[in-house]
Structure formats: C-alpha cells, structure tokens
Short mmCIF file of C-alpha atoms in Angstrom, two decimals:
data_model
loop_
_atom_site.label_atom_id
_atom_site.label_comp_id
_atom_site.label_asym_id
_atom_site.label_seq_id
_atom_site.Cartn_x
_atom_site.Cartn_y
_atom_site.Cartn_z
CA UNK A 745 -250.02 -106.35 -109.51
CA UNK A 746 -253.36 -105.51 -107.90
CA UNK A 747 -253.49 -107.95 -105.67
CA UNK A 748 -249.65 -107.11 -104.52
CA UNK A 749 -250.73 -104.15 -104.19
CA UNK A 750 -254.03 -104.68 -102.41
CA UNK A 751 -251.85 -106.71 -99.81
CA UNK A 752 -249.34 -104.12 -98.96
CA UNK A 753 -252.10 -101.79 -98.78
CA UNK A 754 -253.71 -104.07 -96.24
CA UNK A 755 -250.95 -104.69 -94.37
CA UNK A 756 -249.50 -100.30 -93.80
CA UNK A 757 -253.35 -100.26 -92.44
CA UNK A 758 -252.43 -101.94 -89.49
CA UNK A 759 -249.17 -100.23 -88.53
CA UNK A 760 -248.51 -97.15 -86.26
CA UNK A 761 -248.76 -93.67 -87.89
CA UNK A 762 -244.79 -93.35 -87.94
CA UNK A 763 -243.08 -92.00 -91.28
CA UNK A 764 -242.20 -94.68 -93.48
CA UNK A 765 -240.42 -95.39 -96.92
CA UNK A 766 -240.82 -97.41 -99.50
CA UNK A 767 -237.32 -99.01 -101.16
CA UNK A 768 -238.01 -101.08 -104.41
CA UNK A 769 -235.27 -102.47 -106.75
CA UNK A 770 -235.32 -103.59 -110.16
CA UNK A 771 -239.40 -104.76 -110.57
CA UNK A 772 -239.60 -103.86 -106.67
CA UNK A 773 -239.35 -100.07 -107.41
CA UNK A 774 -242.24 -100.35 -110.48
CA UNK A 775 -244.18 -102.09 -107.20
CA UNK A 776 -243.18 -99.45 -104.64
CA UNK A 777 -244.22 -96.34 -107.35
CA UNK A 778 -247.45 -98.45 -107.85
CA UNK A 779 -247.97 -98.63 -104.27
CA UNK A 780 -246.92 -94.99 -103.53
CA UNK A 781 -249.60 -94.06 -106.61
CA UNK A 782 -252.34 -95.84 -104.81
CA UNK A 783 -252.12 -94.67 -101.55
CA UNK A 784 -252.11 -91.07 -102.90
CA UNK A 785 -255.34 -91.22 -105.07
CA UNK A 786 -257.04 -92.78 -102.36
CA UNK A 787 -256.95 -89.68 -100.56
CA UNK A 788 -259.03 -89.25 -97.55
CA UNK A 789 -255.81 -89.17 -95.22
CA UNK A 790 -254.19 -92.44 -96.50
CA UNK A 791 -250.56 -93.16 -95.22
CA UNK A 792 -248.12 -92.65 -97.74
CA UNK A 793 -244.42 -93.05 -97.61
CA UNK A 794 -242.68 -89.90 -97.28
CA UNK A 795 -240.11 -90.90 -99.90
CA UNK A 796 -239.94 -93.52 -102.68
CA UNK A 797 -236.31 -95.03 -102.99
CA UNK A 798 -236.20 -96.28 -106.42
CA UNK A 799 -233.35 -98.58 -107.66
CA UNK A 800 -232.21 -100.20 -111.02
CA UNK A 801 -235.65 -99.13 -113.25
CA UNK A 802 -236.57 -97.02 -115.81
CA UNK A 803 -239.25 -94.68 -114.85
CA UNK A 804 -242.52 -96.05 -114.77
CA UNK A 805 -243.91 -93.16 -116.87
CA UNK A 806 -242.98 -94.17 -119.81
CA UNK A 807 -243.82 -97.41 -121.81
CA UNK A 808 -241.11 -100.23 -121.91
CA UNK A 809 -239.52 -100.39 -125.40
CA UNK A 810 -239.30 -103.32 -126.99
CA UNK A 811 -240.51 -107.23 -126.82
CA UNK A 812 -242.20 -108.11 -123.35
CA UNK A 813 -239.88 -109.77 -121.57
CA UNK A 814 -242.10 -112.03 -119.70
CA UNK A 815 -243.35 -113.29 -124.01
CA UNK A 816 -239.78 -114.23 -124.30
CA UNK A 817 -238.55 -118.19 -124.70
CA UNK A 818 -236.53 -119.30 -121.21
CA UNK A 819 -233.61 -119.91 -123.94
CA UNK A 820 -233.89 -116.16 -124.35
CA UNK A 821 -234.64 -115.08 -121.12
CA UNK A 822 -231.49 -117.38 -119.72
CA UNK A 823 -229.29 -115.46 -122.11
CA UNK A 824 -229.91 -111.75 -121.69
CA UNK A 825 -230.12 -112.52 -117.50
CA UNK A 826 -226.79 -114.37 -117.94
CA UNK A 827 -225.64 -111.10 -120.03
CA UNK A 828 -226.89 -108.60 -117.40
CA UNK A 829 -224.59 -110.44 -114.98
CA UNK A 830 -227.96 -112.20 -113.27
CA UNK A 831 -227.40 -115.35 -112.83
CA UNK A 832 -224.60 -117.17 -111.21
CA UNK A 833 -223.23 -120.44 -112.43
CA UNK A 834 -224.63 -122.58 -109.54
CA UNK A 835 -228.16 -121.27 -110.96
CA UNK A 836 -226.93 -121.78 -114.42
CA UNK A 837 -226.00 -125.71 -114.09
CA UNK A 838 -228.58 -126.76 -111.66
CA UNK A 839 -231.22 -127.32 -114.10
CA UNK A 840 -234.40 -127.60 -111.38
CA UNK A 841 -233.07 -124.48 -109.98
CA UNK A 842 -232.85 -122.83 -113.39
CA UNK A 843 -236.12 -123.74 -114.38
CA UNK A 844 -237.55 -122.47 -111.05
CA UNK A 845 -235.73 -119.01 -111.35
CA UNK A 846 -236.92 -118.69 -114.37
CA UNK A 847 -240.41 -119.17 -113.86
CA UNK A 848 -240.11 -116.92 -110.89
CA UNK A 849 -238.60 -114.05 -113.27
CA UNK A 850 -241.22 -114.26 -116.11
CA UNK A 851 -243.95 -113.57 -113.45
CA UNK A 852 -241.83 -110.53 -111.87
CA UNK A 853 -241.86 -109.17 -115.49
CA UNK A 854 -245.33 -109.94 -116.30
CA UNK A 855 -246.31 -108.04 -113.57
CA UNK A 856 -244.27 -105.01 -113.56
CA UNK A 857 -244.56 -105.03 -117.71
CA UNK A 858 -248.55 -104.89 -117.82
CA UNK A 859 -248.02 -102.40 -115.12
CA UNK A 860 -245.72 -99.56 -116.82
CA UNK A 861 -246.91 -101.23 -120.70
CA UNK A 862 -245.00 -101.13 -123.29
CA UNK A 863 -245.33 -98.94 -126.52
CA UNK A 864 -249.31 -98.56 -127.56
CA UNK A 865 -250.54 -100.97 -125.06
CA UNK A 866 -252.36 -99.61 -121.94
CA UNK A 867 -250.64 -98.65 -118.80
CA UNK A 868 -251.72 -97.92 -114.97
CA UNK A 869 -249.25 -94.99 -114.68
CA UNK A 870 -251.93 -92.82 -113.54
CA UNK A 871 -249.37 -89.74 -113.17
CA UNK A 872 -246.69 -88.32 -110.91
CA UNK A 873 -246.90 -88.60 -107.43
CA UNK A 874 -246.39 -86.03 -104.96
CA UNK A 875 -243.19 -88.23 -103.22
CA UNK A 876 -240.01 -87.04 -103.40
CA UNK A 877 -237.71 -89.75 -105.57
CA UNK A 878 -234.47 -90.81 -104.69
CA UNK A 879 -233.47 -92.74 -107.60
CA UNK A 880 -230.27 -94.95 -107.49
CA UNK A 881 -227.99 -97.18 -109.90
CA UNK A 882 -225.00 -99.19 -110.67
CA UNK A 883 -222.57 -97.00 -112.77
CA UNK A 884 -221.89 -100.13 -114.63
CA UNK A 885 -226.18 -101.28 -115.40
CA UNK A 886 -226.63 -102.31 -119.36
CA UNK A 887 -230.16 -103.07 -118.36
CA UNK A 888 -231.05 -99.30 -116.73
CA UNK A 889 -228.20 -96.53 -118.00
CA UNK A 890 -228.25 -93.15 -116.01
CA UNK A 891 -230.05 -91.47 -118.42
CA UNK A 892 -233.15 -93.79 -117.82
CA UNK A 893 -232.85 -93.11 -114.22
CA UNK A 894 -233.21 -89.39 -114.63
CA UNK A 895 -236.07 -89.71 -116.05
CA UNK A 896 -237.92 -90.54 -113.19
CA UNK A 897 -237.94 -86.80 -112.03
CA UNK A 898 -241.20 -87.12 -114.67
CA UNK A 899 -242.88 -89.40 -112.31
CA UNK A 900 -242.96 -87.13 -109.36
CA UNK A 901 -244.63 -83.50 -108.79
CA UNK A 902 -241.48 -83.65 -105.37
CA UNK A 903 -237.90 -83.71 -105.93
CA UNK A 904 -235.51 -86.28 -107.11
CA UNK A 905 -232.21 -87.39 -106.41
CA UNK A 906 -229.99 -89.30 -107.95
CA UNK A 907 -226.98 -91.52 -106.85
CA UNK A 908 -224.99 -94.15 -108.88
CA UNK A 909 -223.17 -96.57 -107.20
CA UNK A 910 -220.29 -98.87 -108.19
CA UNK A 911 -221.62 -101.64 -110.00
CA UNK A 912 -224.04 -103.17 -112.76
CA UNK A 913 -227.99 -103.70 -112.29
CA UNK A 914 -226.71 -105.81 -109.40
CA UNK A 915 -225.09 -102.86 -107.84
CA UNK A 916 -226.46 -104.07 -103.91
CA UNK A 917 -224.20 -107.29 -104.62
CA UNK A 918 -221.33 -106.28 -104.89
CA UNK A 919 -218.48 -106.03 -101.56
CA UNK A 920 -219.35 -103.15 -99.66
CA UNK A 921 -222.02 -101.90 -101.31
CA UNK A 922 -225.15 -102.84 -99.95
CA UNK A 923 -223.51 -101.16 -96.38
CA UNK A 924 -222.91 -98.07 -98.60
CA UNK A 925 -226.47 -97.86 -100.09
CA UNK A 926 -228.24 -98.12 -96.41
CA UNK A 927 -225.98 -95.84 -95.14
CA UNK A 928 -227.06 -93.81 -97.81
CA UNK A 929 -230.76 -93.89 -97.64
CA UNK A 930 -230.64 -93.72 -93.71
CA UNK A 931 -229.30 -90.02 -94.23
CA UNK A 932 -232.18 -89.17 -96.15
CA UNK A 933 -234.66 -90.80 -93.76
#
C-alpha cells in the first residue's frame, strides 16, 4: 500500500491547487481513506481532497472479521467472487483469464487487508480524518450490508452521508447506474 500511496502522493504534488476528491470503490475506497489519512498527518499545508467518496467497503476503522481473503485457495476465492455476483462467465471459462483475475484480486486484498488488519493483527488506521464521507452502496451488497457502511461516520471527525443505490457490491454495473452515481457525486462537488 505504501508505495500506492507514495505514488499518488507524488503525483497530487504536481497538480494545480484546485479542490479535488477522492472516489474509491470496493479496495479503491480503503486506498482513497489511506491516501486522504496521509495527506492530513503530513500537515504543513498538504493538499487534501475536500471529500472522500467511499463505495462498497466496510469502514476502515475497524479490523476485517474473519480469514484473510488474500490466504484463501483460488478454488475458494473463485467461489465466494462467483457468489458476490463478481465474475462473469466469460472470466469463469477462460481459464488464462481466470487465473490472471485471480492473481490480480489476491494482491488487491493483500493490500487493502494488511492495511485495515483483521482481528488482533496490526493496522495503519491511524484515526479519523477530518474529510467529510460520502459513503455509498448497492441495496442488494452480501459482501458490504448498510449497516457496515454506516459505520464509516467512525472514520471521520466531518460529516457523512450515505446513499444506497440499486444493486449488489457491483452496484456501478448495473443499467443506468453508473450515470446515476456521477450525477450524484457531481452535486456534492
């Protein structure tokens, strides 16, 4: 995650001093809270975003429950991505590209797992930011109910919103709604 991080960084260094926000779904939004966490302890007049759009995560401030993910067998990890509506059957008979996807998804979970932690293993949470949090969701996600959602309002010292959209934790796939969802954060921009 560091080095992610360390790039991003890097690159918001170079742009103009216009407002900016960061929008991170699923693993993305662990990375944009990371990000947004940074920035702020490094002080000194830093840019930081003036929101954090957070989609399809639990809150980062508190450990992950359960087995790493990123531990688990591809067998296993292939079954609970096909359950979570993740993979479509093109990916799911093409073996090469199966293999690839999969390898790709145990390294987004490493990452974002070591990150958050899971129950009595360390964590970089290093506290609530001062970002407001506008925290959206499929109304349909087995992977990240409402409830877990909410509970991002621990993770910031701003406000935060929260909108559920039509959907599972694939919400921005489905007809119509990724329109809806920009839409959406464009009014709060």
């Amino acid at each position: 995650m560091e080095a992610v991080l360390d790039l991003a960084q890097a690159e918001l260094n170079t742009i103009s001093d216009k407002p900016f926000a960061f929008f991170g779904h699923s693993a993305g939004a662990v990375m944009a809270f990371a990000l947004a966490s940074r920035l702020e302890r490094a002080g000194g007049g830093a840019k930081k975003p003036f929101a954090l759009f957070l989609s399809s995560h639990a809150s980062a401030s508190r450990p992950i429950n359960g087995a790493p993910m990123y531990q688990q067998s591809t067998e296993e990890l292939v079954q609970g991505a096909a359950e979570w509506g993740q993979l479509p059957d093109a990916v799911l008979e093409d073996e090469a590209l199966l293999g690839s996807v999969m390898a790709t998804m145990k390294a987004d979970f490493e990452v974002e797992e070591k990150w958050v932690g899971h129950a009595g293993q360390p964590s970089s949470y290093a506290g609530a930011v001062d970002v407001p949090l506008v925290v959206l969701g499929g109304t349909d996600d087995p992977v990240v109910p409402a409830v877990e959602l909410a509970r991002w309002a621990e993770a910031t010292l701003g406000s935060c919103e929260k909108s559920l959209f039509p959907g599972d934790h694939f919400y921005l796939t489905e007809d119509g709604i990724a329109e809806a969802v920009v839409e959406f954060v464009a009014s709060r921009c």
